[in-house]
């Protein structure tokens, strides 16, 4: 993997976590960073619908599952970094906060702080809740055995 | 490998361009509505000057009216042909998601900032008899709009005769605009823009150079 691909991949992970972070956490962290040099709201935070697409079994033909509500925002800091925020739901403030944090994550001098204050706790929380859900599902697991009918 | 390198190069340029991208409409919903209404009435009453909202942070190469039209009408399904350079392409791509048309004939909208140096209008899509709507809407930047000189317009949306002078246009574009009506129902629709004003000239309008 080249360096730029690696960076893109890491940023994707960071954005995914910012999309799932709790809005109260985002607000608290933004407060922590103090006065931010937000230059422009390139796209003001706005709410809309996106079509969710799916594939049965993960590899069938793509079909439209349905629409979901999302908020998005794009900000540019005075430093020139452009941050994108896209989250499920209607919390426009959180989308803007996520965008600011994405921009801060891109700057080498603030990346580690964003990692430590938002990304790591969110990653832990998600892992924990995923494990809990997996454990709850596993306790009621039933194995089905079927025999395929022979082709006639 | 080579294409990958090119891609990475393009990404670098793109991130540089992104640093210059300005804001879109200040009030996205209402400004887009107002722009749409200006365009609709401009085409409904050819030759009348309409005012569009002016996006405060429009790229330097586009007039406020052209920027407003691009922001209000284009989206990911409307390829745009544009002669205003990569900065404008990045701006439109960022705000509307519209792809750039690879050729004039593939464009749903053409943004022409230098009419004298534009390709021949016959290169743009004029629609077919089955689908006359599959044509290019030509948005042209001009320096002068006058409604008391120039062409005599008649046809749908014009009660008696209305006059329109748009300048400068290249000689070949002038000739092709005059010949546009003959192709009806195929043909091109024009939006002439200066500053924050727009004048429409749909394909249904008859243009005479002088009164009989």
CSV table of C-alpha atoms in Angstrom, one decimal:
chain,number,residue,atom,x,y,z
A,1,UNK,CA,0.0,0.0,0.0
A,2,UNK,CA,1.4,3.4,-1.0
A,3,UNK,CA,1.6,6.2,1.5
A,4,UNK,CA,-1.3,8.2,0.0
A,5,UNK,CA,-3.5,5.1,-0.2
A,6,UNK,CA,-2.7,4.4,3.4
A,7,UNK,CA,-3.6,8.0,4.4
A,8,UNK,CA,-6.9,7.8,2.5
A,9,UNK,CA,-7.7,4.5,4.2
A,10,UNK,CA,-6.9,6.0,7.7
A,11,UNK,CA,-8.9,9.1,7.0
A,12,UNK,CA,-11.8,6.9,5.9
A,13,UNK,CA,-11.6,5.1,9.2
A,14,UNK,CA,-11.4,8.3,11.1
A,15,UNK,CA,-14.4,9.7,9.3
A,16,UNK,CA,-16.4,6.5,9.9
A,17,UNK,CA,-15.7,6.9,13.6
A,18,UNK,CA,-16.6,10.5,13.6
A,19,UNK,CA,-19.9,9.5,12.0
A,20,UNK,CA,-20.6,7.2,14.9
A,21,UNK,CA,-19.3,9.2,17.8
A,22,UNK,CA,-21.8,10.5,20.3
A,23,UNK,CA,-22.8,14.0,19.6
A,24,UNK,CA,-22.2,15.0,23.2
A,25,UNK,CA,-18.6,13.7,22.9
A,26,UNK,CA,-18.0,15.7,19.7
A,27,UNK,CA,-19.3,18.9,21.4
A,28,UNK,CA,-17.1,18.4,24.4
A,29,UNK,CA,-14.0,17.8,22.3
A,30,UNK,CA,-14.7,20.8,20.1
A,31,UNK,CA,-15.0,22.9,23.3
A,32,UNK,CA,-11.7,21.5,24.4
A,33,UNK,CA,-10.0,22.7,21.3
A,34,UNK,CA,-11.0,26.2,22.2
A,35,UNK,CA,-11.4,28.9,19.6
A,36,UNK,CA,-11.0,27.3,16.2
A,37,UNK,CA,-10.0,29.0,13.0
A,38,UNK,CA,-13.1,28.0,11.0
A,39,UNK,CA,-12.7,29.9,7.8
A,40,UNK,CA,-15.8,29.0,5.8
A,41,UNK,CA,-18.8,26.7,6.0
A,42,UNK,CA,-18.3,25.5,2.4
A,43,UNK,CA,-21.5,23.5,2.7
A,44,UNK,CA,-23.7,24.7,5.6
A,45,UNK,CA,-24.9,21.8,7.7
A,46,UNK,CA,-27.9,20.4,6.0
A,47,UNK,CA,-30.3,17.5,6.4
A,48,UNK,CA,-31.3,15.2,3.5
A,49,UNK,CA,-32.0,11.7,2.3
A,50,UNK,CA,-29.7,9.2,0.8
A,51,UNK,CA,-30.6,5.9,-0.8
A,52,UNK,CA,-29.2,2.9,1.0
A,53,UNK,CA,-28.2,0.1,-1.4
A,54,UNK,CA,-27.7,-3.5,-0.5
A,55,UNK,CA,-26.8,-6.9,-1.9
A,56,UNK,CA,-28.3,-10.1,-0.7
A,57,UNK,CA,-25.7,-12.2,0.9
A,58,UNK,CA,-23.2,-9.4,0.2
A,59,UNK,CA,-22.7,-10.4,-3.4
A,60,UNK,CA,-26.1,-10.5,-5.2
A,61,UNK,CA,-27.3,-7.8,-7.5
A,62,UNK,CA,-27.5,-4.4,-5.9
A,63,UNK,CA,-30.9,-3.2,-4.9
A,64,UNK,CA,-32.4,-0.2,-3.1
A,65,UNK,CA,-33.1,-1.0,0.5
A,66,UNK,CA,-34.6,2.4,1.3
A,67,UNK,CA,-33.9,5.9,2.1
A,68,UNK,CA,-32.3,7.2,5.3
A,69,UNK,CA,-31.9,10.6,6.9
A,70,UNK,CA,-28.4,12.0,6.9
A,71,UNK,CA,-26.8,15.3,7.8
A,72,UNK,CA,-23.7,16.6,6.1
A,73,UNK,CA,-21.4,19.6,6.5
A,74,UNK,CA,-18.2,20.7,4.9
A,75,UNK,CA,-16.0,23.3,6.6
A,76,UNK,CA,-12.7,24.8,5.7
A,77,UNK,CA,-10.3,25.9,8.5
A,78,UNK,CA,-8.3,29.0,8.2
A,79,UNK,CA,-5.3,26.7,7.8
A,80,UNK,CA,-6.8,25.5,4.5
A,81,UNK,CA,-7.7,22.0,5.6
A,82,UNK,CA,-11.2,21.0,4.4
A,83,UNK,CA,-13.2,18.7,6.6
A,84,UNK,CA,-16.2,16.6,5.7
A,85,UNK,CA,-18.9,15.4,8.1
A,86,UNK,CA,-21.6,12.9,7.2
A,87,UNK,CA,-23.8,11.3,9.8
A,88,UNK,CA,-27.0,9.4,10.1
A,89,UNK,CA,-29.8,11.4,11.7
A,90,UNK,CA,-30.8,15.0,11.9
A,91,UNK,CA,-28.2,16.5,14.3
A,92,UNK,CA,-26.8,19.3,12.2
A,93,UNK,CA,-24.5,20.6,14.9
A,94,UNK,CA,-22.9,17.2,15.3
A,95,UNK,CA,-22.3,17.0,11.5
A,96,UNK,CA,-20.5,20.3,11.6
A,97,UNK,CA,-18.5,19.2,14.6
A,98,UNK,CA,-17.5,16.0,12.8
A,99,UNK,CA,-16.4,18.1,9.8
A,100,UNK,CA,-14.3,20.3,12.0
A,101,UNK,CA,-12.7,17.3,13.7
A,102,UNK,CA,-12.0,15.7,10.3
A,103,UNK,CA,-10.2,18.9,9.2
A,104,UNK,CA,-8.2,18.9,12.5
A,105,UNK,CA,-7.4,15.2,12.0
A,106,UNK,CA,-5.8,16.0,8.7
A,107,UNK,CA,-3.4,18.5,10.3
A,108,UNK,CA,-0.4,16.6,11.7
A,109,UNK,CA,-0.2,18.8,14.8
A,110,UNK,CA,-3.7,18.1,15.9
A,111,UNK,CA,-4.2,14.6,14.6
A,112,UNK,CA,-3.0,12.8,17.8
A,113,UNK,CA,-5.3,14.8,20.0
A,114,UNK,CA,-8.3,14.0,17.8
A,115,UNK,CA,-7.3,10.4,17.9
A,116,UNK,CA,-7.0,10.3,21.7
A,117,UNK,CA,-10.1,12.3,22.5
A,118,UNK,CA,-12.6,11.1,20.0
A,119,UNK,CA,-11.5,8.2,17.9
A,120,UNK,CA,-10.1,5.9,20.5
A,121,UNK,CA,-13.1,6.2,22.9
A,122,UNK,CA,-15.5,5.8,20.1
A,123,UNK,CA,-13.7,2.7,18.8
A,124,UNK,CA,-13.7,1.2,22.2
A,125,UNK,CA,-17.4,1.9,22.7
A,126,UNK,CA,-18.3,0.4,19.3
A,127,UNK,CA,-16.2,-2.7,19.9
A,128,UNK,CA,-17.8,-3.2,23.3
A,129,UNK,CA,-21.3,-2.8,22.0
A,130,UNK,CA,-20.6,-5.1,19.0
A,131,UNK,CA,-19.2,-7.7,21.3
A,132,UNK,CA,-22.3,-7.5,23.6
A,133,UNK,CA,-24.6,-7.8,20.6
A,134,UNK,CA,-22.6,-10.7,19.2
A,135,UNK,CA,-22.7,-12.4,22.6
A,136,UNK,CA,-26.5,-11.9,23.0
A,137,UNK,CA,-27.0,-13.3,19.5
A,138,UNK,CA,-24.7,-16.3,20.2
A,139,UNK,CA,-26.6,-17.4,23.2
A,140,UNK,CA,-29.7,-18.1,21.2
A,141,UNK,CA,-27.9,-19.5,18.2
A,142,UNK,CA,-29.5,-22.5,16.5
A,143,UNK,CA,-27.6,-24.5,13.9
A,144,UNK,CA,-29.7,-25.6,10.9
A,145,UNK,CA,-28.8,-28.6,8.9
A,146,UNK,CA,-30.4,-29.0,5.6
A,147,UNK,CA,-30.0,-31.5,2.7
A,148,UNK,CA,-30.1,-30.1,-0.7
A,149,UNK,CA,-32.7,-31.7,-3.0
A,150,UNK,CA,-31.1,-33.5,-5.9
A,151,UNK,CA,-31.7,-31.8,-9.3
A,152,UNK,CA,-34.2,-33.9,-11.2
B,1,UNK,CA,0.6,1.6,-12.6
B,2,UNK,CA,0.8,4.6,-14.9
B,3,UNK,CA,-2.9,5.3,-14.6
B,4,UNK,CA,-2.5,5.0,-10.8
B,5,UNK,CA,0.2,7.7,-10.9
B,6,UNK,CA,-2.0,9.9,-13.0
B,7,UNK,CA,-4.8,9.4,-10.6
B,8,UNK,CA,-2.6,10.4,-7.7
B,9,UNK,CA,-1.4,13.5,-9.6
B,10,UNK,CA,-5.0,14.5,-10.3
B,11,UNK,CA,-5.9,14.0,-6.6
B,12,UNK,CA,-3.0,16.4,-5.7
B,13,UNK,CA,-4.2,19.0,-8.1
B,14,UNK,CA,-7.8,18.5,-6.9
B,15,UNK,CA,-6.8,19.1,-3.2
B,16,UNK,CA,-5.0,22.2,-4.2
B,17,UNK,CA,-8.1,23.4,-6.1
B,18,UNK,CA,-10.3,22.5,-3.1
B,19,UNK,CA,-8.5,25.1,-1.0
B,20,UNK,CA,-9.7,27.8,-3.4
B,21,UNK,CA,-13.4,26.6,-3.7
B,22,UNK,CA,-15.8,29.3,-2.5
B,23,UNK,CA,-19.1,28.9,-0.8
B,24,UNK,CA,-22.2,28.3,-2.7
B,25,UNK,CA,-25.5,30.1,-2.2
B,26,UNK,CA,-25.8,31.9,1.2
B,27,UNK,CA,-29.3,30.6,1.6
B,28,UNK,CA,-29.2,27.4,-0.4
B,29,UNK,CA,-32.9,26.6,-0.5
B,30,UNK,CA,-34.4,30.1,-1.2
B,31,UNK,CA,-31.6,31.3,-3.5
B,32,UNK,CA,-32.0,28.1,-5.6
B,33,UNK,CA,-35.7,28.7,-5.7
B,34,UNK,CA,-35.2,32.3,-6.7
B,35,UNK,CA,-32.7,31.3,-9.4
B,36,UNK,CA,-35.0,28.7,-10.8
B,37,UNK,CA,-37.9,31.2,-10.9
B,38,UNK,CA,-35.7,33.7,-12.7
B,39,UNK,CA,-34.6,31.2,-15.3
B,40,UNK,CA,-38.2,29.9,-15.8
B,41,UNK,CA,-39.6,33.3,-16.3
B,42,UNK,CA,-36.7,34.3,-18.5
B,43,UNK,CA,-37.5,31.4,-20.8
B,44,UNK,CA,-41.3,32.0,-20.6
B,45,UNK,CA,-40.9,35.6,-21.7
B,46,UNK,CA,-37.9,35.6,-24.1
B,47,UNK,CA,-36.0,38.9,-24.2
B,48,UNK,CA,-37.0,40.1,-20.8
B,49,UNK,CA,-34.2,40.8,-18.3
B,50,UNK,CA,-34.4,38.9,-15.0
B,51,UNK,CA,-32.4,39.2,-11.9
B,52,UNK,CA,-30.8,36.2,-10.2
B,53,UNK,CA,-29.4,35.9,-6.7
B,54,UNK,CA,-25.6,36.4,-6.5
B,55,UNK,CA,-23.6,33.8,-4.7
B,56,UNK,CA,-21.1,35.9,-2.7
B,57,UNK,CA,-18.1,33.7,-3.2
B,58,UNK,CA,-18.5,32.8,-6.9
B,59,UNK,CA,-15.4,31.8,-8.8
B,60,UNK,CA,-13.8,34.8,-10.5
B,61,UNK,CA,-14.3,33.4,-14.0
B,62,UNK,CA,-18.0,33.1,-13.7
B,63,UNK,CA,-20.5,35.9,-13.4
B,64,UNK,CA,-23.0,35.8,-10.5
B,65,UNK,CA,-25.8,34.8,-12.7
B,66,UNK,CA,-23.9,32.0,-14.4
B,67,UNK,CA,-22.8,30.7,-11.0
B,68,UNK,CA,-26.4,30.8,-9.7
B,69,UNK,CA,-27.6,28.9,-12.8
B,70,UNK,CA,-24.9,26.3,-12.4
B,71,UNK,CA,-25.7,25.9,-8.7
B,72,UNK,CA,-29.5,25.7,-9.2
B,73,UNK,CA,-29.8,23.5,-12.3
B,74,UNK,CA,-26.9,21.1,-12.4
B,75,UNK,CA,-26.6,17.9,-10.5
B,76,UNK,CA,-24.9,14.5,-10.9
B,77,UNK,CA,-27.1,13.6,-13.9
B,78,UNK,CA,-26.3,16.7,-15.9
B,79,UNK,CA,-22.9,16.7,-17.6
B,80,UNK,CA,-21.6,20.2,-17.9
B,81,UNK,CA,-19.3,21.6,-20.6
B,82,UNK,CA,-17.4,24.5,-19.4
B,83,UNK,CA,-14.6,26.7,-20.9
B,84,UNK,CA,-13.8,28.5,-17.7
B,85,UNK,CA,-11.0,26.3,-16.5
B,86,UNK,CA,-10.3,23.8,-13.7
B,87,UNK,CA,-11.1,26.2,-10.8
B,88,UNK,CA,-14.7,26.6,-12.1
B,89,UNK,CA,-14.9,22.8,-12.8
B,90,UNK,CA,-13.8,22.1,-9.2
B,91,UNK,CA,-16.4,24.6,-7.8
B,92,UNK,CA,-19.3,23.1,-9.8
B,93,UNK,CA,-18.2,19.5,-9.1
B,94,UNK,CA,-17.9,20.2,-5.3
B,95,UNK,CA,-21.2,22.0,-4.9
B,96,UNK,CA,-23.4,20.2,-7.4
B,97,UNK,CA,-21.7,16.9,-8.1
B,98,UNK,CA,-22.1,17.5,-11.9
B,99,UNK,CA,-19.6,15.6,-14.0
B,100,UNK,CA,-17.8,17.5,-16.8
B,101,UNK,CA,-18.9,16.5,-20.3
B,102,UNK,CA,-16.2,14.9,-22.3
B,103,UNK,CA,-17.5,16.4,-25.5
B,104,UNK,CA,-19.9,19.3,-26.2
B,105,UNK,CA,-22.5,16.9,-27.6
B,106,UNK,CA,-22.7,15.0,-24.3
B,107,UNK,CA,-23.4,18.2,-22.3
B,108,UNK,CA,-26.8,19.0,-20.7
B,109,UNK,CA,-25.5,22.5,-19.9
B,110,UNK,CA,-22.8,24.5,-21.5
B,111,UNK,CA,-21.2,27.4,-19.6
B,112,UNK,CA,-19.5,29.6,-22.2
B,113,UNK,CA,-17.5,32.5,-20.8
B,114,UNK,CA,-15.8,33.4,-24.1
B,115,UNK,CA,-18.4,33.3,-26.8
B,116,UNK,CA,-16.0,34.4,-29.5
B,117,UNK,CA,-13.8,31.3,-28.9
B,118,UNK,CA,-16.6,28.8,-28.2
B,119,UNK,CA,-16.9,25.7,-30.4
B,120,UNK,CA,-19.5,25.8,-33.1
B,121,UNK,CA,-23.0,25.5,-31.6
B,122,UNK,CA,-23.7,22.6,-34.0
B,123,UNK,CA,-21.3,20.6,-31.8
B,124,UNK,CA,-23.8,20.7,-28.9
B,125,UNK,CA,-26.7,18.4,-28.6
B,126,UNK,CA,-29.9,19.6,-30.3
B,127,UNK,CA,-32.0,16.7,-29.2
B,128,UNK,CA,-33.8,14.3,-31.6
B,129,UNK,CA,-37.3,14.4,-33.0
B,130,UNK,CA,-38.2,11.7,-30.5
B,131,UNK,CA,-36.5,13.4,-27.6
B,132,UNK,CA,-36.1,17.1,-28.3
B,133,UNK,CA,-35.5,17.6,-24.6
B,134,UNK,CA,-32.2,15.9,-24.8
B,135,UNK,CA,-30.4,19.0,-25.9
B,136,UNK,CA,-27.8,21.3,-24.4
B,137,UNK,CA,-28.9,24.5,-22.6
B,138,UNK,CA,-26.3,27.1,-23.6
B,139,UNK,CA,-25.4,29.6,-20.8
B,140,UNK,CA,-23.4,32.4,-22.4
B,141,UNK,CA,-21.5,35.2,-20.7
B,142,UNK,CA,-21.9,38.5,-22.5
B,143,UNK,CA,-20.8,42.1,-21.8
B,144,UNK,CA,-23.9,43.9,-23.1
B,145,UNK,CA,-27.6,43.3,-22.9
B,146,UNK,CA,-29.9,45.9,-24.4
B,147,UNK,CA,-33.7,45.6,-24.9
B,148,UNK,CA,-34.1,48.7,-27.1
B,149,UNK,CA,-31.9,47.6,-30.0
B,150,UNK,CA,-30.8,44.6,-32.0
B,151,UNK,CA,-33.0,41.6,-32.9
B,152,UNK,CA,-36.7,41.6,-33.1
B,153,UNK,CA,-38.2,38.7,-31.2
B,154,UNK,CA,-41.6,37.2,-31.8
B,155,UNK,CA,-43.2,33.9,-30.8
B,156,UNK,CA,-44.5,32.2,-27.7
B,157,UNK,CA,-44.2,34.5,-24.6
B,158,UNK,CA,-43.8,37.6,-26.7
B,159,UNK,CA,-47.0,39.7,-26.8
B,160,UNK,CA,-46.0,42.0,-29.7
B,161,UNK,CA,-42.4,42.3,-30.8
B,162,UNK,CA,-39.6,42.6,-28.2
B,163,UNK,CA,-36.0,43.7,-29.0
B,164,UNK,CA,-32.8,42.2,-27.8
B,165,UNK,CA,-29.2,43.0,-28.3
B,166,UNK,CA,-26.6,40.7,-26.9
B,167,UNK,CA,-23.0,41.4,-27.5
B,168,UNK,CA,-20.3,40.4,-28.1
B,169,UNK,CA,-21.0,37.1,-29.8
B,170,UNK,CA,-18.7,35.6,-32.4
B,171,UNK,CA,-19.9,35.9,-36.0
B,172,UNK,CA,-20.5,32.1,-36.3
B,173,UNK,CA,-22.4,32.0,-33.0
B,174,UNK,CA,-24.6,34.9,-34.2
B,175,UNK,CA,-25.4,33.0,-37.5
B,176,UNK,CA,-26.1,29.8,-35.7
B,177,UNK,CA,-28.4,31.5,-33.2
B,178,UNK,CA,-30.4,33.0,-36.1
B,179,UNK,CA,-30.7,29.6,-37.7
B,180,UNK,CA,-31.7,27.9,-34.4
B,181,UNK,CA,-35.5,28.3,-34.9
B,182,UNK,CA,-35.5,26.5,-38.2
B,183,UNK,CA,-34.6,23.2,-36.4
B,184,UNK,CA,-37.7,23.3,-34.1
B,185,UNK,CA,-38.7,21.1,-32.2
B,186,UNK,CA,-35.0,20.3,-32.0
B,187,UNK,CA,-32.5,23.1,-31.2
B,188,UNK,CA,-30.8,24.9,-28.4
B,189,UNK,CA,-32.1,27.1,-25.6
B,190,UNK,CA,-30.0,30.1,-24.6
B,191,UNK,CA,-29.5,31.9,-21.4
B,192,UNK,CA,-27.5,35.1,-21.8
B,193,UNK,CA,-25.9,36.3,-18.5
B,194,UNK,CA,-24.4,39.5,-17.5
B,195,UNK,CA,-23.5,40.2,-13.8
B,196,UNK,CA,-26.6,39.0,-11.9
B,197,UNK,CA,-29.0,39.3,-14.8
B,198,UNK,CA,-30.2,36.7,-17.3
B,199,UNK,CA,-32.2,36.8,-20.5
B,200,UNK,CA,-33.7,33.7,-22.1
B,201,UNK,CA,-33.9,32.9,-25.7
B,202,UNK,CA,-35.6,29.5,-26.2
B,203,UNK,CA,-35.7,27.6,-29.4
B,204,UNK,CA,-39.3,28.6,-30.0
B,205,UNK,CA,-38.5,32.2,-30.5
B,206,UNK,CA,-38.4,33.7,-34.0
B,207,UNK,CA,-35.6,36.1,-34.5
B,208,UNK,CA,-35.6,38.8,-37.2
B,209,UNK,CA,-32.8,41.1,-37.8
B,210,UNK,CA,-35.2,43.9,-38.9
B,211,UNK,CA,-39.0,44.4,-39.1
B,212,UNK,CA,-40.6,43.7,-42.4
